[in-house]
Short mmCIF file of C-alpha atoms in Angstrom, two decimals:
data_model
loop_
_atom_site.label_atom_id
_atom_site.label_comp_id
_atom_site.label_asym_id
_atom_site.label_seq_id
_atom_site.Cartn_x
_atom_site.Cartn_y
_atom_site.Cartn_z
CA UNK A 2 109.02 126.63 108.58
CA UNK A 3 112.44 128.46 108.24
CA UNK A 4 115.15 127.47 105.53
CA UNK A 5 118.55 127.97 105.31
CA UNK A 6 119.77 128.41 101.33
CA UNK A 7 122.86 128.71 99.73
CA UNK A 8 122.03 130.91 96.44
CA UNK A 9 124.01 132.17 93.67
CA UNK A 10 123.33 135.19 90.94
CA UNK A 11 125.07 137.16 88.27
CA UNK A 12 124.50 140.62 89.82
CA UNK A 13 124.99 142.62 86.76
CA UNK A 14 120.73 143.24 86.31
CA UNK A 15 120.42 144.14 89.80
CA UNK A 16 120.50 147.24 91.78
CA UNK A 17 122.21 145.07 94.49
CA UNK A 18 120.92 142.50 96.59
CA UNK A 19 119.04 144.61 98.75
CA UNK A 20 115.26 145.73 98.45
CA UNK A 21 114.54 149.29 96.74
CA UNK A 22 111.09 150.46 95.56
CA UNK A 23 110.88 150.58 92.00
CA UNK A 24 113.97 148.60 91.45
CA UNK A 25 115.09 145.14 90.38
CA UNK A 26 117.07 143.43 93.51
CA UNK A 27 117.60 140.21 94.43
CA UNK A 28 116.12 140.02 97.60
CA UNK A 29 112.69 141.58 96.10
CA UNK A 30 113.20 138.16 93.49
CA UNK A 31 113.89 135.95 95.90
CA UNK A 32 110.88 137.17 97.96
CA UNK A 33 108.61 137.25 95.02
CA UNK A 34 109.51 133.41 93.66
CA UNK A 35 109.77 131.83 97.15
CA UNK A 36 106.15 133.14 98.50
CA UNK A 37 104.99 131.77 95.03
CA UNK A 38 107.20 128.81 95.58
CA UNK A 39 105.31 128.34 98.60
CA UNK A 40 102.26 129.54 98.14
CA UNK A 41 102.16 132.28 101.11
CA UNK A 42 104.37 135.37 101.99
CA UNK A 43 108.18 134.72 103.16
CA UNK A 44 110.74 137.06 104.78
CA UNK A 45 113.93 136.47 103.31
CA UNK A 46 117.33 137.80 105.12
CA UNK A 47 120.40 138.05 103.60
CA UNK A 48 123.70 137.21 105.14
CA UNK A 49 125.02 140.56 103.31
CA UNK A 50 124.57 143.45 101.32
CA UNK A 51 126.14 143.60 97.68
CA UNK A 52 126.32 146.74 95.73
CA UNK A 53 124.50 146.75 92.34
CA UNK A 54 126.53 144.74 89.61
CA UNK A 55 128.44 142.67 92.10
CA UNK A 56 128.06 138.76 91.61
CA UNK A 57 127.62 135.88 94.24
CA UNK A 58 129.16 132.55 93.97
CA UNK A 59 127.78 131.76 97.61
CA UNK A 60 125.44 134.04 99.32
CA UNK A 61 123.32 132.79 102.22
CA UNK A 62 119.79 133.62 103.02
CA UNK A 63 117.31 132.15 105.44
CA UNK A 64 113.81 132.33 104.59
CA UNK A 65 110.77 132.23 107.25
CA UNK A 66 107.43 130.95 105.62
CA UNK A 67 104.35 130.53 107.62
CA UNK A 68 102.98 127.62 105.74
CA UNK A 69 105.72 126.36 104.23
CA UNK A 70 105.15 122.55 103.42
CA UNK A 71 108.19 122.19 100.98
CA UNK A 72 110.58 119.67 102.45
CA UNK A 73 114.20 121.71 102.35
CA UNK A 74 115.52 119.18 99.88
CA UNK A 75 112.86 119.55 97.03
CA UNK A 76 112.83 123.46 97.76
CA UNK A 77 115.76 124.37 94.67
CA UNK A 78 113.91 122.31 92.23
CA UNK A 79 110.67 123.79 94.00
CA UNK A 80 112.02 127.01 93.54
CA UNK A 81 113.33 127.17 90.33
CA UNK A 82 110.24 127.24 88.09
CA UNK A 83 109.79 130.52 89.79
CA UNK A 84 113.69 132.29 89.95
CA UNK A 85 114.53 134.07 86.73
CA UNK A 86 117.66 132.87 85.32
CA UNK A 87 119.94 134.96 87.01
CA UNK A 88 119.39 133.89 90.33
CA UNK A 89 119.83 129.79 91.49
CA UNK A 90 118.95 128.67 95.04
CA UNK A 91 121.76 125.84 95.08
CA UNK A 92 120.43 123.93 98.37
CA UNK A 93 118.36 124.13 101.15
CA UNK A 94 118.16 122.95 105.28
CA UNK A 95 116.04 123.41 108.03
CA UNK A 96 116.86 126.18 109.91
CA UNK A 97 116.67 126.59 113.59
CA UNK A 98 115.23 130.01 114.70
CA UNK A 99 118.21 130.93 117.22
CA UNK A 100 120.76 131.24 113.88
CA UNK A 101 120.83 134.76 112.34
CA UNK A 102 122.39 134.24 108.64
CA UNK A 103 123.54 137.98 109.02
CA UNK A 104 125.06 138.30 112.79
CA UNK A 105 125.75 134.67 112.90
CA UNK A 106 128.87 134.96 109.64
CA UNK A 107 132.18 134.94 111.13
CA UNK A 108 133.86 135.59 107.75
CA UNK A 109 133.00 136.15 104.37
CA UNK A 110 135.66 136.00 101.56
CA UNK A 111 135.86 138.31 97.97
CA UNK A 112 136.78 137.12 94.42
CA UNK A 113 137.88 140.31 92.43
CA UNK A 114 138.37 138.90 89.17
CA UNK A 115 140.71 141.63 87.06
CA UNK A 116 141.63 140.94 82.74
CA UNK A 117 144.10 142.97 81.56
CA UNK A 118 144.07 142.83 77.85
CA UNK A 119 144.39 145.11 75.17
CA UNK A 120 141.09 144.26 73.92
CA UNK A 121 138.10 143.06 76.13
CA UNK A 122 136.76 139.55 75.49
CA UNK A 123 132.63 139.22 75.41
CA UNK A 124 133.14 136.61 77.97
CA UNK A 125 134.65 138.55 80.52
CA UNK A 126 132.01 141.79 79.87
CA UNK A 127 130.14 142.31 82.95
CA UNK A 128 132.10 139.58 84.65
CA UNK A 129 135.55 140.97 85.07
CA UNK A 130 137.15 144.41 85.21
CA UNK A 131 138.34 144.62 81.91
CA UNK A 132 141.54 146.62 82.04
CA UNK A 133 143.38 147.56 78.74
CA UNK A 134 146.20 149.49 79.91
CA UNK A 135 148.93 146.95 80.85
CA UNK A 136 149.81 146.56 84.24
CA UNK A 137 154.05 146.50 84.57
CA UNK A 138 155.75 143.18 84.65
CA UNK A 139 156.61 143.88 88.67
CA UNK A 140 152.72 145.02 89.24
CA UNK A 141 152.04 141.92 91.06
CA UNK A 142 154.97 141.65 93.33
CA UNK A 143 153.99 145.16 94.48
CA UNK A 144 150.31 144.29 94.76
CA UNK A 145 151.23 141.34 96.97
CA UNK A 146 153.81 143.46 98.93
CA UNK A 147 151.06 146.26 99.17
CA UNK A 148 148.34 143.61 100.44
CA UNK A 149 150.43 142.33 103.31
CA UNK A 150 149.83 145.61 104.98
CA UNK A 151 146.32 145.07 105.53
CA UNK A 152 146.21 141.72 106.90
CA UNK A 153 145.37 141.84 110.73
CA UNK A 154 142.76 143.85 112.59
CA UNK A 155 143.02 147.51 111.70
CA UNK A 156 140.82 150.64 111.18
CA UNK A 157 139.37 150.72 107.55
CA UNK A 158 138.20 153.87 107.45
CA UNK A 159 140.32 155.47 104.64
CA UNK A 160 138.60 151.95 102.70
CA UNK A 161 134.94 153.38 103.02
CA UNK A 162 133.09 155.04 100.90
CA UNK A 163 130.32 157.34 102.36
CA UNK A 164 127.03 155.41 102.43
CA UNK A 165 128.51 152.88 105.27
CA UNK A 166 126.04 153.46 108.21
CA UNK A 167 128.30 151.40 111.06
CA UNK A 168 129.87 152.58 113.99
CA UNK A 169 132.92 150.83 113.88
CA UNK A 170 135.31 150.67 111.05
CA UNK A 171 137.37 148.33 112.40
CA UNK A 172 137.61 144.76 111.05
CA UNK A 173 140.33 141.47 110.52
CA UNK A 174 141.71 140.60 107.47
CA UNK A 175 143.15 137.00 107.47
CA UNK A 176 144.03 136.67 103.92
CA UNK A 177 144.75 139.12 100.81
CA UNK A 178 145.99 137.44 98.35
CA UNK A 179 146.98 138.07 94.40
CA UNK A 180 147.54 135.78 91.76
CA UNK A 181 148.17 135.99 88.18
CA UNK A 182 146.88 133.68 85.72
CA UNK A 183 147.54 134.11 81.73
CA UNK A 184 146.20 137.91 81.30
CA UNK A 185 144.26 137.33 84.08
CA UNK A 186 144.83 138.76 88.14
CA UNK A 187 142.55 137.05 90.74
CA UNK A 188 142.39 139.04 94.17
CA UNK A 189 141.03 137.22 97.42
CA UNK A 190 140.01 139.06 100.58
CA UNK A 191 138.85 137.24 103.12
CA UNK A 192 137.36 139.18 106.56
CA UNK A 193 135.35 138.66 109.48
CA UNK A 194 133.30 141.85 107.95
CA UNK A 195 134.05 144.67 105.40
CA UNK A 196 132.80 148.15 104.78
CA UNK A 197 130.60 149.74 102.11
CA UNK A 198 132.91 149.36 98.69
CA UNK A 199 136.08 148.42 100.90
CA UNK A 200 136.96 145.10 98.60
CA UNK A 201 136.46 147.88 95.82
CA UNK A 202 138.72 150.24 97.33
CA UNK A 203 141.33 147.68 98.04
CA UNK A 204 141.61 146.15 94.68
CA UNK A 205 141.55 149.96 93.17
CA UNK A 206 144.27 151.07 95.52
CA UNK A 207 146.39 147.65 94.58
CA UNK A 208 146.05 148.59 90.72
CA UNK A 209 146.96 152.33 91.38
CA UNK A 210 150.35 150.76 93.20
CA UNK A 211 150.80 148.58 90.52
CA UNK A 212 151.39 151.59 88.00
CA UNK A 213 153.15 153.23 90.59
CA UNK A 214 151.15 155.99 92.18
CA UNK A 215 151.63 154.42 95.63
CA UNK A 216 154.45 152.14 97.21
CA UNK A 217 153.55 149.39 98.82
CA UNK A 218 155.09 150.64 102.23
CA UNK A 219 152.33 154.15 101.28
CA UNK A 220 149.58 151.53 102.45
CA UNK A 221 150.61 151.85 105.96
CA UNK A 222 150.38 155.84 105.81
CA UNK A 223 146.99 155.36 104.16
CA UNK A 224 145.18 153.02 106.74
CA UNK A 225 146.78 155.48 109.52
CA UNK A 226 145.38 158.63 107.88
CA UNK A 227 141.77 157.65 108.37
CA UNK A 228 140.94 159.51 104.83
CA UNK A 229 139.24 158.01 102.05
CA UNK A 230 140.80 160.48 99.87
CA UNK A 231 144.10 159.29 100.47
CA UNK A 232 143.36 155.81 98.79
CA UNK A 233 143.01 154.96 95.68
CA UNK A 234 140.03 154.23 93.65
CA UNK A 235 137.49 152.46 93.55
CA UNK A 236 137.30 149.16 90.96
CA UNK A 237 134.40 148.91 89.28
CA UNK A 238 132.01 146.29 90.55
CA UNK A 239 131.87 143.55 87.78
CA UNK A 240 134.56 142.14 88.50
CA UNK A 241 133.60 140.85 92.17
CA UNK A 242 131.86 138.05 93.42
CA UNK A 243 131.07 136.90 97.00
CA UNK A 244 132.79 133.71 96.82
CA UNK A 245 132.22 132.07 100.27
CA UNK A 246 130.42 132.91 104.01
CA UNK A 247 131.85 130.91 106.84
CA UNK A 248 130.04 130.19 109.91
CA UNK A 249 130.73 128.90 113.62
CA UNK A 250 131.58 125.11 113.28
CA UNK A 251 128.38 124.98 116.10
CA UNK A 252 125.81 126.78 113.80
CA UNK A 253 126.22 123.24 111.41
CA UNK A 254 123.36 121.90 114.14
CA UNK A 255 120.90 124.50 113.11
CA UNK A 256 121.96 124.36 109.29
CA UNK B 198 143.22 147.28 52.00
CA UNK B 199 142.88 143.93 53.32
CA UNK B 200 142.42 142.68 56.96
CA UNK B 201 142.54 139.20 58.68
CA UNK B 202 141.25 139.56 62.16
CA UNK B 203 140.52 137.71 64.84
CA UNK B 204 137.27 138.07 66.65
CA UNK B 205 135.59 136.41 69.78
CA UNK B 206 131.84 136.28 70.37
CA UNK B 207 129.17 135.42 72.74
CA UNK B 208 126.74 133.56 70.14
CA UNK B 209 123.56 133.68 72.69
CA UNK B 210 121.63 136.48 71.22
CA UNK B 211 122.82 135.92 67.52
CA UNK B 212 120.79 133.82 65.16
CA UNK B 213 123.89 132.26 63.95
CA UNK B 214 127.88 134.21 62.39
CA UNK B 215 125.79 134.58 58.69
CA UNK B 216 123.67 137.31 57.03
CA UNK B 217 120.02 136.68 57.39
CA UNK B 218 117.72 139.19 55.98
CA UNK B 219 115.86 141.09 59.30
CA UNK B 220 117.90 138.92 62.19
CA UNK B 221 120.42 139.79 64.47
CA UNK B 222 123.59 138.19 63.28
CA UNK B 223 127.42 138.51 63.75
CA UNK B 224 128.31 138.73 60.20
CA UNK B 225 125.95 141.59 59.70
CA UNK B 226 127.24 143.23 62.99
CA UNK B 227 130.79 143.06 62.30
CA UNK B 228 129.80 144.39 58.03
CA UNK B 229 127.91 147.25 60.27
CA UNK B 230 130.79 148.57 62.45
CA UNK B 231 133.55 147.86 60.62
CA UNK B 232 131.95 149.82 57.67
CA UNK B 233 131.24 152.78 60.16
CA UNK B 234 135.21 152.57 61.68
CA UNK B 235 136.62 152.62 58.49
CA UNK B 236 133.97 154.96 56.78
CA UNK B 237 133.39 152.66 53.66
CA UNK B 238 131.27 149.66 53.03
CA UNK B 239 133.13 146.43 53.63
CA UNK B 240 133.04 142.82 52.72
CA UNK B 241 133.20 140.39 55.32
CA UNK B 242 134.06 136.42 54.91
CA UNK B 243 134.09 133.74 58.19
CA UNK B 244 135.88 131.00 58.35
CA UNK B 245 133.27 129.09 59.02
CA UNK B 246 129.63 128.99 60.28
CA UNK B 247 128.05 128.87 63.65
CA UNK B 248 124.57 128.40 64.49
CA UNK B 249 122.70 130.37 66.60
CA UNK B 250 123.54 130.50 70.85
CA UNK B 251 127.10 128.78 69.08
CA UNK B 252 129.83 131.24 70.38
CA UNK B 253 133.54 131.70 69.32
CA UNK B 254 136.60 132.38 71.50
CA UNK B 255 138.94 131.97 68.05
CA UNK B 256 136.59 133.33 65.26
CA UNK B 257 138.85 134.40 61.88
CA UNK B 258 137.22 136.64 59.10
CA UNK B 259 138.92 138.74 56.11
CA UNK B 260 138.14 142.27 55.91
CA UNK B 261 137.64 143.57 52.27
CA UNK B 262 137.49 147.55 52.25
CA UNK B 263 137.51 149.89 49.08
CA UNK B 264 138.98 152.81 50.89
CA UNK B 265 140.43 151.41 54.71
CA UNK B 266 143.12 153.89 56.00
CA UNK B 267 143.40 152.52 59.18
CA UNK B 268 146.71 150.47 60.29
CA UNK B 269 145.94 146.88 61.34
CA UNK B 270 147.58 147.39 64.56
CA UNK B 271 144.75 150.13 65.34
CA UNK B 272 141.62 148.22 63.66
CA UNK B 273 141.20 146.47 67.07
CA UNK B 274 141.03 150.14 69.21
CA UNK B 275 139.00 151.82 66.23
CA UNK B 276 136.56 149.18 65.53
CA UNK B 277 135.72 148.61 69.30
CA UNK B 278 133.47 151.61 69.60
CA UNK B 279 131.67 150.76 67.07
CA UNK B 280 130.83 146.80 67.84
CA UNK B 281 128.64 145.70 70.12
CA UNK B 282 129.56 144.30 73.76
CA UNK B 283 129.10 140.34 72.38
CA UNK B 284 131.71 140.91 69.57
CA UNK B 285 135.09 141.87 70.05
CA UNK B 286 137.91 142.21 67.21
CA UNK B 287 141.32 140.82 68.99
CA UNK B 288 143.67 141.08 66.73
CA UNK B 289 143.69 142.37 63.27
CA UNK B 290 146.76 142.21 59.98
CA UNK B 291 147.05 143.07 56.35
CA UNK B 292 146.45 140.08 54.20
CA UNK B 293 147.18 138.74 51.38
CA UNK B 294 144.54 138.22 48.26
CA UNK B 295 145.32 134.54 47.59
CA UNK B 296 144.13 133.83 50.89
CA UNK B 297 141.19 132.45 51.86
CA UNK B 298 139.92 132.56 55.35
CA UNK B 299 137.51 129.73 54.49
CA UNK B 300 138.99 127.35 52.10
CA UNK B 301 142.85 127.73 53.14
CA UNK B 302 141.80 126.58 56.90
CA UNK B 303 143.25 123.17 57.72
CA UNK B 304 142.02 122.75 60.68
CA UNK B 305 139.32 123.44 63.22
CA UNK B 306 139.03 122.89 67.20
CA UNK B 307 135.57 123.14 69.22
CA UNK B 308 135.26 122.89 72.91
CA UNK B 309 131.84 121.95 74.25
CA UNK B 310 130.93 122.21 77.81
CA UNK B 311 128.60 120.74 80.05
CA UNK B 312 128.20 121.17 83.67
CA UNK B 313 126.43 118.41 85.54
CA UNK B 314 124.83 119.92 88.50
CA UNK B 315 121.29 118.96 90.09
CA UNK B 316 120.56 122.93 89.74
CA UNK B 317 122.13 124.75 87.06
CA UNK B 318 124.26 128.05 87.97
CA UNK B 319 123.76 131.89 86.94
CA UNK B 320 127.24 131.58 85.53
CA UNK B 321 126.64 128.57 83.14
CA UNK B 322 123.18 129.98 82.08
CA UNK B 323 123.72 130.42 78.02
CA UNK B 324 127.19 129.04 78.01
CA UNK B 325 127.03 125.63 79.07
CA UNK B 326 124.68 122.54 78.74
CA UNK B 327 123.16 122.83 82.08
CA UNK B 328 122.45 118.90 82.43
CA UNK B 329 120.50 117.97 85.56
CA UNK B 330 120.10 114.30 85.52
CA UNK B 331 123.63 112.73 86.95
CA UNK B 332 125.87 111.25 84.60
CA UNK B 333 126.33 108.07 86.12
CA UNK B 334 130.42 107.68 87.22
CA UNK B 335 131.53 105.48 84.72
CA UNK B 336 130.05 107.54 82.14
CA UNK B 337 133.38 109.11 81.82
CA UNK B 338 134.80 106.18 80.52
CA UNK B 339 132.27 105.00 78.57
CA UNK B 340 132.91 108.53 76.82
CA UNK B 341 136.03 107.94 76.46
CA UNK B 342 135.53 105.12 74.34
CA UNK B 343 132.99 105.84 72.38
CA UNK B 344 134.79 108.83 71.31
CA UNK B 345 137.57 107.03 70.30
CA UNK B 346 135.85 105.40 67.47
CA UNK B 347 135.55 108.72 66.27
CA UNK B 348 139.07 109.53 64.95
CA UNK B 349 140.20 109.24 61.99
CA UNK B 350 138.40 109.54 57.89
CA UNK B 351 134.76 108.90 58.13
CA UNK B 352 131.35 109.43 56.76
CA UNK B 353 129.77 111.19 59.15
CA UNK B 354 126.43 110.96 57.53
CA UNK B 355 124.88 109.53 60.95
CA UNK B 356 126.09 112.73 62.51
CA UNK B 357 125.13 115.17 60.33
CA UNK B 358 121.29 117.38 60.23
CA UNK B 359 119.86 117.80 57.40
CA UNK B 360 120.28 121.42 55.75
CA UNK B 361 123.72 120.80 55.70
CA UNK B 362 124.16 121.57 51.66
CA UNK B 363 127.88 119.50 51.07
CA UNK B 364 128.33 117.05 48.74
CA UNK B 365 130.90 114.88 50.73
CA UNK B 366 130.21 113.57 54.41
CA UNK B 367 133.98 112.44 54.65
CA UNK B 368 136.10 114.21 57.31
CA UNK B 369 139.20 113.36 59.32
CA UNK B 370 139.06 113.62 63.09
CA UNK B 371 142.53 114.00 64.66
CA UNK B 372 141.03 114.64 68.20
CA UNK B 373 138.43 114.15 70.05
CA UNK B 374 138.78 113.89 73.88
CA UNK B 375 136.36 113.97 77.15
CA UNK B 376 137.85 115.57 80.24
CA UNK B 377 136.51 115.63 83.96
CA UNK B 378 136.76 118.88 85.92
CA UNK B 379 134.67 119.16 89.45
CA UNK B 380 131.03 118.73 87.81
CA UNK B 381 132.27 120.25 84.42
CA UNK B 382 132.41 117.70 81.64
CA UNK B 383 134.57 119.23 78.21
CA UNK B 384 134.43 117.91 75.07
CA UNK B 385 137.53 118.82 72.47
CA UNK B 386 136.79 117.97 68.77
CA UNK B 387 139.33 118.76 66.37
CA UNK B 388 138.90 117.89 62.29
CA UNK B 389 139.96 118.97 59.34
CA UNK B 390 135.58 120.38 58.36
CA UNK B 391 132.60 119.89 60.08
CA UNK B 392 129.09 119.43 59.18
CA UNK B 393 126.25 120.96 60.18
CA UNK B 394 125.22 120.36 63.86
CA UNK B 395 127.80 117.95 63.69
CA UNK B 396 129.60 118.46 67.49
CA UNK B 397 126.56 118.38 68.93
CA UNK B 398 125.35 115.36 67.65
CA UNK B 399 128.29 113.82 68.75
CA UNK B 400 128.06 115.42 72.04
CA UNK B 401 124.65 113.75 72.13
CA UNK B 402 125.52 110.47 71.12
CA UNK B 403 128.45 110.43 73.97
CA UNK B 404 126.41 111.56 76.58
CA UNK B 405 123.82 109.14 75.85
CA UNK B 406 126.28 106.50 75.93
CA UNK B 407 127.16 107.61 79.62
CA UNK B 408 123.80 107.10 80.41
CA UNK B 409 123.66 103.81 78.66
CA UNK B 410 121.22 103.92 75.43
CA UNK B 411 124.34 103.13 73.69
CA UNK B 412 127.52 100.78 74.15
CA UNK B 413 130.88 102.50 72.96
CA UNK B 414 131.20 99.83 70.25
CA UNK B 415 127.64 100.84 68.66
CA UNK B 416 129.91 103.79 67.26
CA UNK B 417 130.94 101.66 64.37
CA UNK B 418 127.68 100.25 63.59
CA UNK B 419 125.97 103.88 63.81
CA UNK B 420 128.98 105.28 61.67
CA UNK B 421 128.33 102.53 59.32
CA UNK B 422 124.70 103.38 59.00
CA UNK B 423 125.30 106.77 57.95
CA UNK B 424 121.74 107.16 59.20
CA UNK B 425 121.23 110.69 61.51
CA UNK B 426 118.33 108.46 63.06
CA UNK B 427 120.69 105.92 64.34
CA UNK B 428 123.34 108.17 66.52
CA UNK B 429 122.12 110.13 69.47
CA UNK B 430 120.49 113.35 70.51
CA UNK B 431 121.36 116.95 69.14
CA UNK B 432 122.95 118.84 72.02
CA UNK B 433 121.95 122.34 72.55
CA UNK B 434 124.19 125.43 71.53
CA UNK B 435 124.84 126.73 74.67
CA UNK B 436 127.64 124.83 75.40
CA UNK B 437 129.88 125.30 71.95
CA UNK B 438 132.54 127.29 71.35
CA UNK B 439 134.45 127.14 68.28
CA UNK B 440 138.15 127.25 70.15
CA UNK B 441 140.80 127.65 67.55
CA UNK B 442 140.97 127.76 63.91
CA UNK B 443 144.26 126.41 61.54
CA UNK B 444 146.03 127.39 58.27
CA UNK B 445 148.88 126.07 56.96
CA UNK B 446 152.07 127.36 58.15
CA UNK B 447 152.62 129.09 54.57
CA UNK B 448 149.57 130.98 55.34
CA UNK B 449 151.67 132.96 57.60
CA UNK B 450 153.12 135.04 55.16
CA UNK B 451 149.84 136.53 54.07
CA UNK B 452 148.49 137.29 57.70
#
């Protein structure tokens, strides 16, 4: 039996989603509850990687069983005596063995959830990059200006950080957005793939323009030069979340 | 010196805002650092009480210190290092001895939230009533008027646990409303005092009343009983947050 599952999780007790010996990931979680779950070992593949503290409102995973006798729409309920409380599976399908819920994503979007208060809230700890020093009133028409340069398929190389094992670092961004809401700035990237810590680098390099260490037209320069080091930092990871993976209209028959 | 501050906290791993010999509380948290910022012992009053897992997004306590140097304006940066990561101190003035943060409130406001989803999320875990079982859709409705009977001076005996140590069971309700967002259901409840697990009783009774133990009208009858065994269930903390706390316009000039 194969599944297809939508989960969610709160990243910040993880060391990413990722298996590591010795360390707490979600994968190893998910692998651990399901083959209880089901009562016999599972491979479970991720449609991504996420770095350690970063949060998923919609991550995908298929999971192969060999005895699984679980029908797909009892597996959450299944499943959740067994999750800890920091990871949900939200639904489940059957899941044809010619989809790959890693090569088979044509684009994944980013929630980068910024506060910018004097004082942090507990409700945004962990969950948000809680930023006291106040970002200028015209920060967010230079973010926005700033983000237009990236939208369209470019060479994100200066938005790596060393770690990133792919060939190419080329990829298409079709929306980079920034809104404001009360002391609050909500940043969505959406991509048919991104880097190791790009989103990061992004949001960091937005934030650094909105101060004023870069103009927005300096993005341009930045992308050409290749160079990490000529972008700006990188935002810390609570405040992002995987917010949604897209697929092929066509993969909805194996789904 | 004398402070009035504002403070927000996540109530989930507090046994309630007062002092209790050998537990983890937020009273004894905030006596703790605020003694260590301003290098004296302090007093510490709330203007009110929250149970345990209860949090507080508008929390106001004095601040009574023999020996405080520190300008209000800085309390907030100063006492930050010395709180822990579920408290945070927002906003902090010098006060006034004839007022009291307890008795001169005139008002209070509590949100509750529930999210109705067949599996609970990460996200809600701890600060929501994660309610599985769908509230059927005219539930809303049936909320709605149930809550209305609500408003107004009461007894709220029916709606009141005991432990609760006050001699009158009177209060005045001057809101109490039931909004709809996505599968989020949230409760407002504004009076002028509150008894003890008194929102959540309430909570309780409306929900059951969307799932049809109880007719809207049965409000006046279980009112009128001012018997806790009549009205509903006790909902669980998660989900509270005290929201906003009033004085009296004249209190202005002391904070």
């Amino acid at each position: 039996m194969r599944y297809f599952a939508r989960v969610q999780y709160l990243g910040t007790d993880f060391s990413g989603f990722q298996v590591q010996q010795g360390k707490r990931t979600v994968q190893g979680e998910l692998c651990r509850a399901l083959a209880e779950t089901l009562g016999t070992p599972v491979r479970v593949t991720g449609c991504s990687r996420t770095d350690a503290g970063v949060h998923a409102k919609d991550f995908c995973i298929t999971i192969d069983a060999d005895g699984g006798t679980i029908p797909p729409d009892a597996l959450p309920f299944a499943a959740a005596r067994f999750l800890p409380w920091d990871i949900s599976l939200i639904s489940a399908k059957e899941c044809d063995d010619s989809f790959h819920v890693r090569y088979d994503v044509t684009a994944k979007e980013y929630l980068y959830r910024l506060v910018n208060r004097k004082v942090s809230s507990p409700f945004d700890v962990h969950r948000a990059w809680c930023l006291a020093r106040p970002i200028p009133i015209e920060g967010l028409s230079l973010m926005r200006r700033a983000a237009a340069y990236f939208i369209g398929t470019q060479d994100f190389s200066a938005f790596t950080a060393e770690g990133g094992k792919v060939m190419s670092h080329v990829r298409t961004l079709s929306r980079f957005t920034v809104e404001k809401q009360g002391d609050e700035y909500l940043f969505r990237v959406r991509a048919d793939g991104f880097l190791y810590h790009m989103v990061r680098i992004l949001v960091g390099t937005l934030v650094e323009t909105a101060f004023g260490r870069y103009r927005p037209e300096d993005m341009r320069e930045i992308l050409d030069s290749r160079d990490r080091s000529c972008a700006g930092m990188t935002a810390p990871p609570d405040g992002l979340y995987l917010d949604a993976v897209f697929y092929e209209k066509d993969a909805n028959r194996f789904l």
